[in-house]
């Protein structure tokens, strides 16, 4: 049975079905829900990280975490990174160079840091 319950600014969907709890080949917990009715049920798909909890009596719940967005403002973009002002009042320089690029990392870090510092 599928039941839509509409409240102010929220829609709750209740479904009956079967939950399957198992371990995968790497010994990770795996949870699957199989609804009794799939015909005519239209739900928006979603994927979230969050906290799942299974109690000893079989009760299961999941609370999705909101994705934390960056708390910084871009000041200067450089070839291998960025200079940012964070909301807590700090200045942050992030540089990332891959070893396989075949460039002199020391000189590249110094050049790009100097280029970013000009903004300050």
Short mmCIF file of N, CA, C and O in Angstrom, two decimals:
data_model
loop_
_atom_site.label_atom_id
_atom_site.label_comp_id
_atom_site.label_asym_id
_atom_site.label_seq_id
_atom_site.Cartn_x
_atom_site.Cartn_y
_atom_site.Cartn_z
N UNK A 1 0.84 -1.17 0.00
CA UNK A 1 0.00 0.00 0.00
C UNK A 1 0.89 1.24 0.00
O UNK A 1 1.86 1.32 0.73
N UNK A 2 0.55 2.21 -0.84
CA UNK A 2 1.26 3.47 -0.90
C UNK A 2 0.30 4.58 -0.51
O UNK A 2 -0.80 4.65 -1.02
N UNK A 3 0.72 5.42 0.43
CA UNK A 3 -0.15 6.49 0.89
C UNK A 3 0.65 7.78 0.93
O UNK A 3 1.74 7.83 1.50
N UNK A 4 0.14 8.83 0.26
CA UNK A 4 0.75 10.16 0.31
C UNK A 4 0.05 10.98 1.37
O UNK A 4 -1.17 11.11 1.35
N UNK A 5 0.81 11.53 2.27
CA UNK A 5 0.26 12.38 3.32
C UNK A 5 0.85 13.77 3.11
O UNK A 5 2.06 13.94 3.16
N UNK A 6 -0.01 14.76 2.83
CA UNK A 6 0.48 16.11 2.57
C UNK A 6 0.20 17.00 3.77
O UNK A 6 -0.90 17.06 4.27
N UNK A 7 1.27 17.64 4.23
CA UNK A 7 1.17 18.63 5.28
C UNK A 7 1.78 19.91 4.74
O UNK A 7 2.40 19.92 3.69
N UNK A 8 1.65 20.97 5.48
CA UNK A 8 2.20 22.25 5.03
C UNK A 8 3.70 22.10 4.79
O UNK A 8 4.46 21.73 5.69
N UNK A 9 4.15 22.36 3.57
CA UNK A 9 5.56 22.34 3.15
C UNK A 9 6.22 20.96 3.23
O UNK A 9 7.43 20.87 3.27
N UNK A 10 5.45 19.88 3.28
CA UNK A 10 6.08 18.57 3.36
C UNK A 10 5.15 17.52 2.79
O UNK A 10 3.93 17.63 2.86
N UNK A 11 5.75 16.51 2.18
CA UNK A 11 4.99 15.37 1.68
C UNK A 11 5.63 14.12 2.25
O UNK A 11 6.83 13.90 2.13
N UNK A 12 4.84 13.31 2.92
CA UNK A 12 5.31 12.05 3.47
C UNK A 12 4.71 10.92 2.65
O UNK A 12 3.52 10.92 2.37
N UNK A 13 5.54 9.98 2.25
CA UNK A 13 5.07 8.82 1.50
C UNK A 13 5.26 7.60 2.37
O UNK A 13 6.36 7.32 2.83
N UNK A 14 4.17 6.90 2.62
CA UNK A 14 4.24 5.66 3.38
C UNK A 14 4.11 4.50 2.41
O UNK A 14 3.21 4.50 1.56
N UNK A 15 5.00 3.52 2.50
CA UNK A 15 4.96 2.35 1.63
C UNK A 15 5.06 1.10 2.48
O UNK A 15 5.79 1.08 3.47
N UNK A 16 4.38 0.09 2.05
CA UNK A 16 4.58 -1.20 2.71
C UNK A 16 5.49 -2.04 1.81
O UNK A 16 5.50 -1.88 0.59
N UNK A 17 6.26 -2.88 2.43
CA UNK A 17 7.18 -3.70 1.67
C UNK A 17 8.08 -4.49 2.59
O UNK A 17 7.78 -4.70 3.76
N UNK A 18 9.20 -4.90 2.02
CA UNK A 18 10.13 -5.73 2.76
C UNK A 18 11.51 -5.08 2.74
O UNK A 18 11.98 -4.62 1.70
N UNK A 19 12.17 -5.05 3.90
CA UNK A 19 13.54 -4.54 3.98
C UNK A 19 14.48 -5.73 4.08
O UNK A 19 14.22 -6.69 4.78
N UNK A 20 15.60 -5.63 3.38
CA UNK A 20 16.60 -6.69 3.40
C UNK A 20 17.88 -6.10 3.94
O UNK A 20 18.35 -5.08 3.46
N UNK A 21 18.44 -6.71 4.98
CA UNK A 21 19.70 -6.29 5.58
C UNK A 21 20.71 -7.40 5.36
O UNK A 21 20.46 -8.54 5.72
N UNK A 22 21.85 -7.07 4.75
CA UNK A 22 22.86 -8.10 4.50
C UNK A 22 24.24 -7.49 4.49
O UNK A 22 24.41 -6.28 4.61
N UNK A 23 25.24 -8.32 4.35
CA UNK A 23 26.63 -7.88 4.21
C UNK A 23 27.05 -8.17 2.77
O UNK A 23 26.72 -9.21 2.22
N UNK A 24 27.82 -7.24 2.16
CA UNK A 24 28.32 -7.50 0.81
C UNK A 24 29.62 -8.29 0.90
O UNK A 24 30.06 -8.68 1.99
N UNK A 25 30.27 -8.51 -0.25
CA UNK A 25 31.48 -9.33 -0.27
C UNK A 25 32.64 -8.72 0.50
O UNK A 25 33.56 -9.42 0.90
N UNK A 26 32.61 -7.40 0.75
CA UNK A 26 33.66 -6.73 1.53
C UNK A 26 33.25 -6.56 2.98
O UNK A 26 33.86 -5.77 3.72
N UNK A 27 32.20 -7.24 3.41
CA UNK A 27 31.68 -7.19 4.77
C UNK A 27 31.10 -5.83 5.14
O UNK A 27 31.04 -5.45 6.30
N UNK A 28 30.65 -5.06 4.14
CA UNK A 28 29.96 -3.79 4.38
C UNK A 28 28.47 -4.07 4.53
O UNK A 28 27.92 -4.92 3.85
N UNK A 29 27.82 -3.32 5.43
CA UNK A 29 26.37 -3.46 5.60
C UNK A 29 25.66 -2.97 4.35
O UNK A 29 26.02 -1.95 3.77
N UNK A 30 24.64 -3.67 3.95
CA UNK A 30 23.87 -3.33 2.76
C UNK A 30 22.40 -3.40 3.13
O UNK A 30 21.94 -4.37 3.73
N UNK A 31 21.64 -2.34 2.81
CA UNK A 31 20.22 -2.28 3.13
C UNK A 31 19.46 -2.05 1.84
O UNK A 31 19.82 -1.21 1.02
N UNK A 32 18.39 -2.81 1.65
CA UNK A 32 17.56 -2.67 0.46
C UNK A 32 16.10 -2.71 0.89
O UNK A 32 15.72 -3.51 1.74
N UNK A 33 15.29 -1.84 0.30
CA UNK A 33 13.85 -1.85 0.56
C UNK A 33 13.14 -2.24 -0.72
O UNK A 33 13.38 -1.66 -1.78
N UNK A 34 12.28 -3.21 -0.63
CA UNK A 34 11.52 -3.70 -1.78
C UNK A 34 10.04 -3.44 -1.52
O UNK A 34 9.41 -4.13 -0.71
N UNK A 35 9.44 -2.44 -2.20
CA UNK A 35 8.03 -2.13 -1.96
C UNK A 35 7.11 -3.24 -2.47
O UNK A 35 7.44 -3.94 -3.43
N UNK A 36 5.96 -3.40 -1.82
CA UNK A 36 4.97 -4.39 -2.26
C UNK A 36 4.40 -4.02 -3.62
O UNK A 36 4.18 -4.87 -4.45
N UNK A 37 4.15 -2.72 -3.83
CA UNK A 37 3.57 -2.25 -5.09
C UNK A 37 4.57 -1.34 -5.80
O UNK A 37 5.09 -0.40 -5.22
N UNK A 38 4.83 -1.64 -7.07
CA UNK A 38 5.70 -0.79 -7.86
C UNK A 38 4.96 -0.18 -9.04
O UNK A 38 5.43 0.76 -9.66
N UNK A 39 3.79 -0.69 -9.37
CA UNK A 39 3.00 -0.18 -10.48
C UNK A 39 2.39 1.18 -10.13
O UNK A 39 1.74 1.32 -9.10
N UNK A 40 2.62 2.17 -10.96
CA UNK A 40 2.00 3.48 -10.79
C UNK A 40 2.59 4.33 -9.68
O UNK A 40 2.09 5.41 -9.42
N UNK A 41 3.65 3.86 -9.02
CA UNK A 41 4.27 4.64 -7.97
C UNK A 41 5.37 5.49 -8.59
O UNK A 41 6.30 4.97 -9.18
N UNK A 42 5.22 6.79 -8.49
CA UNK A 42 6.23 7.71 -9.03
C UNK A 42 6.84 8.49 -7.86
O UNK A 42 6.17 9.29 -7.23
N UNK A 43 8.11 8.20 -7.60
CA UNK A 43 8.82 8.93 -6.56
C UNK A 43 10.08 9.50 -7.17
O UNK A 43 10.68 8.92 -8.06
N UNK A 44 10.49 10.67 -6.69
CA UNK A 44 11.72 11.28 -7.16
C UNK A 44 12.90 10.53 -6.55
O UNK A 44 12.93 10.26 -5.35
N UNK A 45 13.86 10.15 -7.38
CA UNK A 45 15.03 9.47 -6.87
C UNK A 45 15.94 10.43 -6.11
O UNK A 45 15.94 11.62 -6.36
N UNK A 46 16.70 9.91 -5.17
CA UNK A 46 17.66 10.73 -4.44
C UNK A 46 18.79 9.87 -3.94
O UNK A 46 18.67 8.67 -3.82
N UNK A 47 19.90 10.54 -3.66
CA UNK A 47 21.08 9.86 -3.13
C UNK A 47 21.69 10.81 -2.10
O UNK A 47 21.97 11.96 -2.41
N UNK A 48 21.88 10.33 -0.87
CA UNK A 48 22.39 11.18 0.20
C UNK A 48 23.35 10.40 1.09
O UNK A 48 23.23 9.19 1.23
N UNK A 49 24.25 11.14 1.69
CA UNK A 49 25.02 10.60 2.80
C UNK A 49 24.24 10.92 4.05
O UNK A 49 23.51 11.89 4.10
N UNK A 50 24.39 10.09 5.07
CA UNK A 50 23.67 10.37 6.29
C UNK A 50 23.96 9.35 7.37
O UNK A 50 24.94 8.62 7.31
N UNK A 51 23.07 9.31 8.32
CA UNK A 51 23.20 8.39 9.45
C UNK A 51 22.05 7.39 9.39
O UNK A 51 20.88 7.78 9.37
N UNK A 52 22.40 6.12 9.34
CA UNK A 52 21.39 5.06 9.35
C UNK A 52 21.47 4.35 10.70
O UNK A 52 22.54 4.20 11.27
N UNK A 53 20.32 3.94 11.17
CA UNK A 53 20.26 3.29 12.48
C UNK A 53 19.31 2.11 12.41
O UNK A 53 18.19 2.23 11.93
N UNK A 54 19.79 0.95 12.86
CA UNK A 54 18.93 -0.23 12.95
C UNK A 54 18.93 -0.68 14.40
O UNK A 54 19.98 -0.94 14.98
N UNK A 55 17.75 -0.75 14.99
CA UNK A 55 17.63 -1.16 16.39
C UNK A 55 17.46 -2.68 16.48
O UNK A 55 17.18 -3.35 15.48
N UNK A 56 17.59 -3.21 17.67
CA UNK A 56 17.49 -4.66 17.86
C UNK A 56 16.12 -5.21 17.51
O UNK A 56 15.99 -6.36 17.12
N UNK A 57 15.08 -4.37 17.61
CA UNK A 57 13.73 -4.85 17.30
C UNK A 57 13.42 -4.78 15.80
O UNK A 57 12.31 -5.04 15.37
N UNK A 58 14.42 -4.38 14.97
CA UNK A 58 14.23 -4.33 13.53
C UNK A 58 13.86 -2.96 12.99
O UNK A 58 13.82 -2.76 11.79
N UNK A 59 13.60 -2.01 13.87
CA UNK A 59 13.28 -0.66 13.43
C UNK A 59 14.49 -0.07 12.71
O UNK A 59 15.63 -0.22 13.17
N UNK A 60 14.24 0.60 11.60
CA UNK A 60 15.33 1.17 10.81
C UNK A 60 14.95 2.59 10.45
O UNK A 60 13.83 2.87 10.06
N UNK A 61 15.91 3.52 10.59
CA UNK A 61 15.66 4.87 10.12
C UNK A 61 16.94 5.44 9.52
O UNK A 61 18.04 4.96 9.77
N UNK A 62 16.76 6.47 8.71
CA UNK A 62 17.87 7.11 8.01
C UNK A 62 17.66 8.61 8.05
O UNK A 62 16.58 9.10 7.75
N UNK A 63 18.70 9.34 8.44
CA UNK A 63 18.64 10.79 8.46
C UNK A 63 19.71 11.30 7.51
O UNK A 63 20.91 11.06 7.72
N UNK A 64 19.28 11.98 6.46
CA UNK A 64 20.22 12.51 5.46
C UNK A 64 20.90 13.74 6.01
O UNK A 64 20.30 14.56 6.69
N UNK A 65 22.19 13.87 5.72
CA UNK A 65 22.94 15.07 6.09
C UNK A 65 22.91 16.03 4.91
O UNK A 65 23.06 15.63 3.78
N UNK A 66 22.75 17.28 5.22
CA UNK A 66 22.83 18.29 4.17
C UNK A 66 24.30 18.46 3.81
O UNK A 66 25.16 18.44 4.67
N UNK A 67 24.55 18.64 2.52
CA UNK A 67 25.93 18.82 2.06
C UNK A 67 26.41 20.19 2.50
O UNK A 67 25.76 21.20 2.26
N UNK A 68 27.52 20.20 3.16
CA UNK A 68 28.06 21.46 3.64
C UNK A 68 28.76 22.17 2.49
O UNK A 68 29.66 21.64 1.86
N UNK A 69 28.33 23.35 2.24
CA UNK A 69 28.91 24.16 1.16
C UNK A 69 30.12 24.93 1.67
O UNK A 69 30.28 25.16 2.87
N UNK A 70 30.92 25.36 0.74
CA UNK A 70 32.12 26.11 1.06
C UNK A 70 31.77 27.38 1.82
O UNK A 70 30.82 28.09 1.50
N UNK A 71 32.57 27.67 2.83
CA UNK A 71 32.39 28.89 3.61
C UNK A 71 33.43 29.95 3.24
O UNK A 71 33.89 30.69 4.08
N UNK A 72 33.85 29.97 1.98
CA UNK A 72 34.89 30.91 1.59
C UNK A 72 34.51 31.66 0.32
O UNK A 72 33.65 31.24 -0.43
N UNK A 73 35.19 32.78 0.11
CA UNK A 73 34.99 33.61 -1.07
C UNK A 73 36.28 33.61 -1.88
O UNK A 73 37.35 33.90 -1.32
N UNK A 74 36.19 33.29 -3.15
CA UNK A 74 37.36 33.24 -4.00
C UNK A 74 37.93 34.64 -4.20
O UNK A 74 37.22 35.57 -4.58
N UNK A 75 39.24 34.78 -3.94
CA UNK A 75 39.92 36.06 -4.16
C UNK A 75 40.74 36.01 -5.45
O UNK A 75 40.79 36.98 -6.18
N UNK A 76 41.41 34.88 -5.68
CA UNK A 76 42.26 34.75 -6.86
C UNK A 76 42.38 33.28 -7.24
O UNK A 76 42.63 32.44 -6.40
N UNK A 77 42.18 33.00 -8.52
CA UNK A 77 42.36 31.65 -9.05
C UNK A 77 43.72 31.59 -9.70
O UNK A 77 44.09 32.47 -10.46
N UNK A 78 44.52 30.59 -9.36
CA UNK A 78 45.83 30.38 -10.00
C UNK A 78 45.79 29.02 -10.70
O UNK A 78 44.85 28.24 -10.52
N UNK A 79 46.80 28.74 -11.49
CA UNK A 79 46.80 27.53 -12.33
C UNK A 79 46.57 26.25 -11.54
O UNK A 79 45.87 25.35 -12.00
N UNK A 80 47.14 26.15 -10.36
CA UNK A 80 47.02 24.91 -9.58
C UNK A 80 46.30 25.10 -8.26
O UNK A 80 46.46 24.29 -7.35
N UNK A 81 45.49 26.14 -8.12
CA UNK A 81 44.80 26.32 -6.85
C UNK A 81 44.02 27.61 -6.78
O UNK A 81 43.62 28.18 -7.78
N UNK A 82 43.84 28.08 -5.53
CA UNK A 82 43.01 29.26 -5.29
C UNK A 82 43.39 29.94 -3.98
O UNK A 82 43.85 29.28 -3.05
N UNK A 83 43.16 31.23 -3.93
CA UNK A 83 43.31 32.02 -2.72
C UNK A 83 41.91 32.44 -2.31
O UNK A 83 41.16 32.98 -3.12
N UNK A 84 41.53 32.18 -1.05
CA UNK A 84 40.17 32.44 -0.59
C UNK A 84 40.16 33.15 0.74
O UNK A 84 41.08 33.01 1.54
N UNK A 85 39.09 33.89 0.98
CA UNK A 85 38.82 34.49 2.28
C UNK A 85 37.73 33.65 2.93
O UNK A 85 36.65 33.48 2.35
N UNK A 86 38.00 33.12 4.10
CA UNK A 86 37.02 32.27 4.77
C UNK A 86 36.09 33.11 5.64
O UNK A 86 36.42 34.24 5.99
N UNK A 87 34.94 32.55 5.97
CA UNK A 87 33.96 33.29 6.76
C UNK A 87 34.42 33.54 8.19
O UNK A 87 33.90 34.41 8.86
N UNK A 88 35.42 32.76 8.65
CA UNK A 88 35.93 32.99 10.00
C UNK A 88 37.07 34.02 10.03
O UNK A 88 37.74 34.21 11.04
N UNK A 89 37.29 34.71 8.88
CA UNK A 89 38.24 35.81 8.83
C UNK A 89 39.66 35.44 8.43
O UNK A 89 40.55 36.26 8.50
N UNK A 90 39.88 34.22 8.00
CA UNK A 90 41.23 33.79 7.61
C UNK A 90 41.41 33.91 6.09
O UNK A 90 40.44 34.02 5.34
N UNK A 91 42.67 33.91 5.66
CA UNK A 91 43.01 33.85 4.24
C UNK A 91 43.59 32.47 4.01
O UNK A 91 44.48 32.02 4.75
N UNK A 92 43.09 31.77 3.00
CA UNK A 92 43.50 30.39 2.75
C UNK A 92 44.03 30.25 1.33
O UNK A 92 43.37 30.65 0.37
N UNK A 93 45.23 29.68 1.19
CA UNK A 93 45.82 29.40 -0.11
C UNK A 93 45.88 27.89 -0.28
O UNK A 93 46.48 27.20 0.54
N UNK A 94 45.24 27.38 -1.32
CA UNK A 94 45.24 25.95 -1.61
C UNK A 94 45.91 25.73 -2.96
O UNK A 94 45.50 26.32 -3.96
N UNK A 95 46.95 24.90 -2.97
CA UNK A 95 47.65 24.55 -4.21
C UNK A 95 47.73 23.04 -4.31
O UNK A 95 47.96 22.36 -3.31
N UNK A 96 47.54 22.52 -5.51
CA UNK A 96 47.58 21.07 -5.72
C UNK A 96 48.27 20.79 -7.04
O UNK A 96 47.78 21.17 -8.11
N UNK A 97 49.42 20.12 -6.97
CA UNK A 97 50.18 19.77 -8.16
C UNK A 97 50.40 18.26 -8.15
O UNK A 97 50.86 17.70 -7.14
N UNK A 98 50.10 17.60 -9.24
CA UNK A 98 50.31 16.16 -9.34
C UNK A 98 51.76 15.86 -9.70
O UNK A 98 52.38 16.55 -10.51
N UNK A 99 52.31 14.81 -9.11
CA UNK A 99 53.70 14.42 -9.36
C UNK A 99 53.94 14.09 -10.83
O UNK A 99 55.00 14.36 -11.36
N UNK A 100 52.93 13.53 -11.49
CA UNK A 100 53.10 13.10 -12.88
C UNK A 100 53.10 14.26 -13.88
O UNK A 100 53.31 14.04 -15.07
N UNK A 101 52.89 15.50 -13.42
CA UNK A 101 52.88 16.65 -14.33
C UNK A 101 54.27 16.96 -14.87
O UNK A 101 54.41 17.64 -15.88
N UNK A 102 55.30 16.49 -14.19
CA UNK A 102 56.66 16.67 -14.67
C UNK A 102 57.17 18.10 -14.61
O UNK A 102 57.94 18.52 -15.47
N UNK A 103 56.74 18.86 -13.60
CA UNK A 103 57.22 20.23 -13.45
C UNK A 103 57.96 20.34 -12.12
O UNK A 103 57.81 19.50 -11.24
N UNK A 104 58.75 21.38 -11.99
CA UNK A 104 59.46 21.62 -10.75
C UNK A 104 58.45 22.13 -9.72
O UNK A 104 57.98 23.27 -9.79
N UNK A 105 58.13 21.27 -8.78
CA UNK A 105 57.08 21.61 -7.80
C UNK A 105 57.46 22.79 -6.93
O UNK A 105 56.64 23.66 -6.67
N UNK A 106 58.68 22.83 -6.46
CA UNK A 106 59.11 23.91 -5.57
C UNK A 106 58.94 25.27 -6.25
O UNK A 106 58.35 26.18 -5.69
N UNK A 107 59.46 25.38 -7.47
CA UNK A 107 59.35 26.65 -8.19
C UNK A 107 57.90 27.00 -8.50
O UNK A 107 57.49 28.15 -8.39
N UNK A 108 57.09 25.99 -8.87
CA UNK A 108 55.68 26.22 -9.20
C UNK A 108 54.92 26.70 -7.97
O UNK A 108 54.13 27.65 -8.05
N UNK A 109 55.16 26.07 -6.81
CA UNK A 109 54.50 26.52 -5.58
C UNK A 109 54.88 27.97 -5.26
O UNK A 109 54.03 28.79 -4.93
N UNK A 110 56.15 28.29 -5.36
CA UNK A 110 56.60 29.64 -5.05
C UNK A 110 56.01 30.67 -6.02
O UNK A 110 55.56 31.74 -5.60
N UNK A 111 56.01 30.35 -7.32
CA UNK A 111 55.46 31.28 -8.32
C UNK A 111 53.98 31.52 -8.11
O UNK A 111 53.51 32.67 -8.14
N UNK A 112 53.22 30.45 -7.90
CA UNK A 112 51.77 30.60 -7.76
C UNK A 112 51.40 31.25 -6.44
O UNK A 112 50.44 32.03 -6.37
N UNK A 113 52.16 30.98 -5.39
CA UNK A 113 51.91 31.65 -4.11
C UNK A 113 52.19 33.15 -4.24
O UNK A 113 51.42 33.97 -3.75
N UNK A 114 53.27 33.49 -4.93
CA UNK A 114 53.60 34.91 -5.15
C UNK A 114 52.51 35.59 -5.97
O UNK A 114 52.12 36.73 -5.70
N UNK A 115 52.04 34.90 -6.99
CA UNK A 115 50.96 35.44 -7.84
C UNK A 115 49.68 35.68 -7.04
O UNK A 115 49.01 36.71 -7.19
N UNK A 116 49.37 34.75 -6.14
CA UNK A 116 48.15 34.89 -5.32
C UNK A 116 48.30 36.00 -4.28
O UNK A 116 47.36 36.74 -4.00
N UNK A 117 49.51 36.15 -3.73
CA UNK A 117 49.73 37.13 -2.67
C UNK A 117 49.57 38.56 -3.18
O UNK A 117 49.20 39.46 -2.42
N UNK A 118 49.77 38.79 -4.48
CA UNK A 118 49.62 40.12 -5.06
C UNK A 118 48.23 40.70 -4.76
O UNK A 118 48.07 41.90 -4.58
N UNK A 119 47.24 39.84 -4.69
CA UNK A 119 45.85 40.26 -4.42
C UNK A 119 45.74 40.90 -3.05
O UNK A 119 44.95 41.82 -2.84
N UNK A 120 46.53 40.43 -2.10
CA UNK A 120 46.44 40.94 -0.73
C UNK A 120 47.05 42.32 -0.66
O UNK A 120 46.76 43.14 0.09
#
